[in-house]
One Martini backbone bead per residue (centre of mass of N, CA, C, O) as a GRO file, in nm:
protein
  137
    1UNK     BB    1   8.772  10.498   6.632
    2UNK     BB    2   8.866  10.534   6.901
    3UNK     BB    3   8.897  10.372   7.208
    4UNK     BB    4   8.952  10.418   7.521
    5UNK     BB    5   9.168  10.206   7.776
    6UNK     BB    6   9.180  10.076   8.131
    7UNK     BB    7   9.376   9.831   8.236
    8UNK     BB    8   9.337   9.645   8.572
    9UNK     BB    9   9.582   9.471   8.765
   10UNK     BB   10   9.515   9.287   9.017
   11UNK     BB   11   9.548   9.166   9.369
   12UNK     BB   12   9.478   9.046   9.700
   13UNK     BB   13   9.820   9.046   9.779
   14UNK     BB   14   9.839   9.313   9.627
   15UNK     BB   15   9.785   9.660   9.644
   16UNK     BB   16   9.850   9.720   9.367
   17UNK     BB   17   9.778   9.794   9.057
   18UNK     BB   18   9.862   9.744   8.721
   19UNK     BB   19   9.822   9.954   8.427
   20UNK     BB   20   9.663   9.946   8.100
   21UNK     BB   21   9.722  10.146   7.799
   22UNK     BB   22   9.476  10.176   7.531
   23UNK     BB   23   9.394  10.347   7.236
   24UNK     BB   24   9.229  10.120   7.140
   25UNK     BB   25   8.957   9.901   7.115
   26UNK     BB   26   8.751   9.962   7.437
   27UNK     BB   27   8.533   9.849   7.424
   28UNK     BB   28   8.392   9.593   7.600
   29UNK     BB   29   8.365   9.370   7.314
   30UNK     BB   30   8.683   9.415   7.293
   31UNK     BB   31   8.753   9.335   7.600
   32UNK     BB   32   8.706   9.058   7.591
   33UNK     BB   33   8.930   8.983   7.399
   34UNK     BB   34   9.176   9.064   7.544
   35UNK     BB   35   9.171   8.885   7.785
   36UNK     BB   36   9.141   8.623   7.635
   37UNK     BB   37   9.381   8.625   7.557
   38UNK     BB   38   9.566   8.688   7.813
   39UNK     BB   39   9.457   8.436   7.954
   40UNK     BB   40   9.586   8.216   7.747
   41UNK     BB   41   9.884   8.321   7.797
   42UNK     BB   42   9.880   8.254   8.104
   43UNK     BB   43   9.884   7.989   8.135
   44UNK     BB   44  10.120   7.866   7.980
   45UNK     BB   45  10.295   8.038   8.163
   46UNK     BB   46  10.240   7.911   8.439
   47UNK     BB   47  10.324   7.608   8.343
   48UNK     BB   48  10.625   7.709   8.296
   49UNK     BB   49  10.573   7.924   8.561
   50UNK     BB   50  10.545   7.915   8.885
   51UNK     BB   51  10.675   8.225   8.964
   52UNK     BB   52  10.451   8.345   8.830
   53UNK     BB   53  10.189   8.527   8.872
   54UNK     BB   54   9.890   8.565   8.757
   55UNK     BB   55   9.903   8.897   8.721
   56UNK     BB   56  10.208   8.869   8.582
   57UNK     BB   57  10.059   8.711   8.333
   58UNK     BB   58   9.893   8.850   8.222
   59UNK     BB   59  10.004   9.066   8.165
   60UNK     BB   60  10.202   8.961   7.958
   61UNK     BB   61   9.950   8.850   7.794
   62UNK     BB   62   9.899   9.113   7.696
   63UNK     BB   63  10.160   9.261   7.580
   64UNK     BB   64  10.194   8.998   7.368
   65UNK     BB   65   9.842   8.994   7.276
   66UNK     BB   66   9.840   9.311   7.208
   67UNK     BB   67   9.788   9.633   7.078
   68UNK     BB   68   9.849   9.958   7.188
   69UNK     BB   69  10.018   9.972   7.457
   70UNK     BB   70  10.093  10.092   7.814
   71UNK     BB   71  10.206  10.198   8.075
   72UNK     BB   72   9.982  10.316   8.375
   73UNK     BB   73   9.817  10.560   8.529
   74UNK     BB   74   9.512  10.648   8.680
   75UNK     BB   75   9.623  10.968   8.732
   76UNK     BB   76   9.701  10.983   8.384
   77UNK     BB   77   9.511  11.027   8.209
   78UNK     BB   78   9.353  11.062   7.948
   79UNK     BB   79   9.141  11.281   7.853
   80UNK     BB   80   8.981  11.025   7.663
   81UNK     BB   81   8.901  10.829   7.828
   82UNK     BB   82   8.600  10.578   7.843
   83UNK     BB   83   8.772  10.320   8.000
   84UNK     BB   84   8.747  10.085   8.286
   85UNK     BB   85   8.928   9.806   8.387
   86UNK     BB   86   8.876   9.521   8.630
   87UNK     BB   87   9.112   9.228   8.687
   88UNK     BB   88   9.060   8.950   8.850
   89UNK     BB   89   9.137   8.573   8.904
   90UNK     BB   90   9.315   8.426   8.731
   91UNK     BB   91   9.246   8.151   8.502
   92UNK     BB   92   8.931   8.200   8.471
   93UNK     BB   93   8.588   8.248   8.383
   94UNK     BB   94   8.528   8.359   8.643
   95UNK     BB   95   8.620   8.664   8.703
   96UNK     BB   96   8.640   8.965   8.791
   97UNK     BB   97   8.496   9.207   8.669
   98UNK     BB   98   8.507   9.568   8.591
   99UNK     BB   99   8.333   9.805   8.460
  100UNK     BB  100   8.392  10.159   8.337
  101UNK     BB  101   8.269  10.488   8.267
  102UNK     BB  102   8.381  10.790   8.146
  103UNK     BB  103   8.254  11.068   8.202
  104UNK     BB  104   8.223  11.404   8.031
  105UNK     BB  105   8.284  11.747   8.135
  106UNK     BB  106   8.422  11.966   7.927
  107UNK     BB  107   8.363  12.244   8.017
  108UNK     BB  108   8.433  12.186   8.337
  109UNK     BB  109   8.657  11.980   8.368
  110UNK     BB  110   8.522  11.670   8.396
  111UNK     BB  111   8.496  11.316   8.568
  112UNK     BB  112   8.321  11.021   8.562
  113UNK     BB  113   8.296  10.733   8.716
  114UNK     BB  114   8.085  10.444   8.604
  115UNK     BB  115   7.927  10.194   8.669
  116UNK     BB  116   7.821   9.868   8.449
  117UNK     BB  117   7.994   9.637   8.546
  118UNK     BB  118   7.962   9.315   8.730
  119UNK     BB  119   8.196   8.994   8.634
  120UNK     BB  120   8.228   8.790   8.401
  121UNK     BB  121   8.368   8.715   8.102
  122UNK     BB  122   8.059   8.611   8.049
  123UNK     BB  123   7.910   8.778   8.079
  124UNK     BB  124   8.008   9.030   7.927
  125UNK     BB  125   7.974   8.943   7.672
  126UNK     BB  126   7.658   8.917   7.663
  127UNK     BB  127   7.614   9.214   7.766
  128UNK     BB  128   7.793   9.314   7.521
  129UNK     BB  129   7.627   9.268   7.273
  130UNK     BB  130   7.577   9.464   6.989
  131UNK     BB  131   7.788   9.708   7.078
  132UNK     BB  132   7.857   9.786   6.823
  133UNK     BB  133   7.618   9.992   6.762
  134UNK     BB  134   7.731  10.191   6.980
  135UNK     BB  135   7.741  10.506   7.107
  136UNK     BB  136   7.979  10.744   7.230
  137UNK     BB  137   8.066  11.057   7.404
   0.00000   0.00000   0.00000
């Protein structure tokens, strides 16, 4: 089964996040694992440029460590998208994440998201434990 979500990159020094839709495995459980990808690949690449801002270090380290994935905008939904991710602060296992659940209204064509987390990424992980056996939708 699909789970489809949208990870957005934020920074609170820049106005716009850049939004990267996956295809697949985006339930929370799996997005922790995604996200610990490319923050071990934006440290190296920090190391690498210090020209590169944290938050387009990390965009580059999802995108070259993670499959199935796009850019796209949150405003672009793909009509079954179940999550969206917000995360800064990137470099430290500290960082806030953000997950919303995105209820859908299929009857009335209407979509509501919904705050279910708010913490770091070591928080998260710890929260969706067992969360492999939730059924959504």
């Amino acid at each position: 089964m699909s789970t489809r979500a949208i990870y957005k990159f934020g920074d609170k020094t820049i106005k716009d996040p850049i939004d990267v839709y996956k295809h697949h495995d985006g339930a929370p459980f799996r997005a922790v694992y995604w996200v610990r990808n490319a923050n071990k690949q934006a440290a190296h690449l920090r190391q690498a440029s210090r020209a590169l801002t944290r938050r387009d270090a990390m965009i580059i380290g999802f995108l070259t460590h993670n499959t199935g994935h796009r850019l796209i905008s949150e405003e672009k939904l793909h009509g079954d998208i179940e999550y969206v991710y917000e995360i800064q602060n990137y470099g430290d296992m500290e960082s806030e994440i953000k997950a919303y659940f995105i209820e859908h209204d299929w009857d009335n064509d209407t979509s509501v998201k919904k705050l279910i987390f708010t913490g770091s990424l070591d928080e998260m992980e710890e929260w969706s434990r067992g969360e492999e056996t939730w059924v959504t939708g």
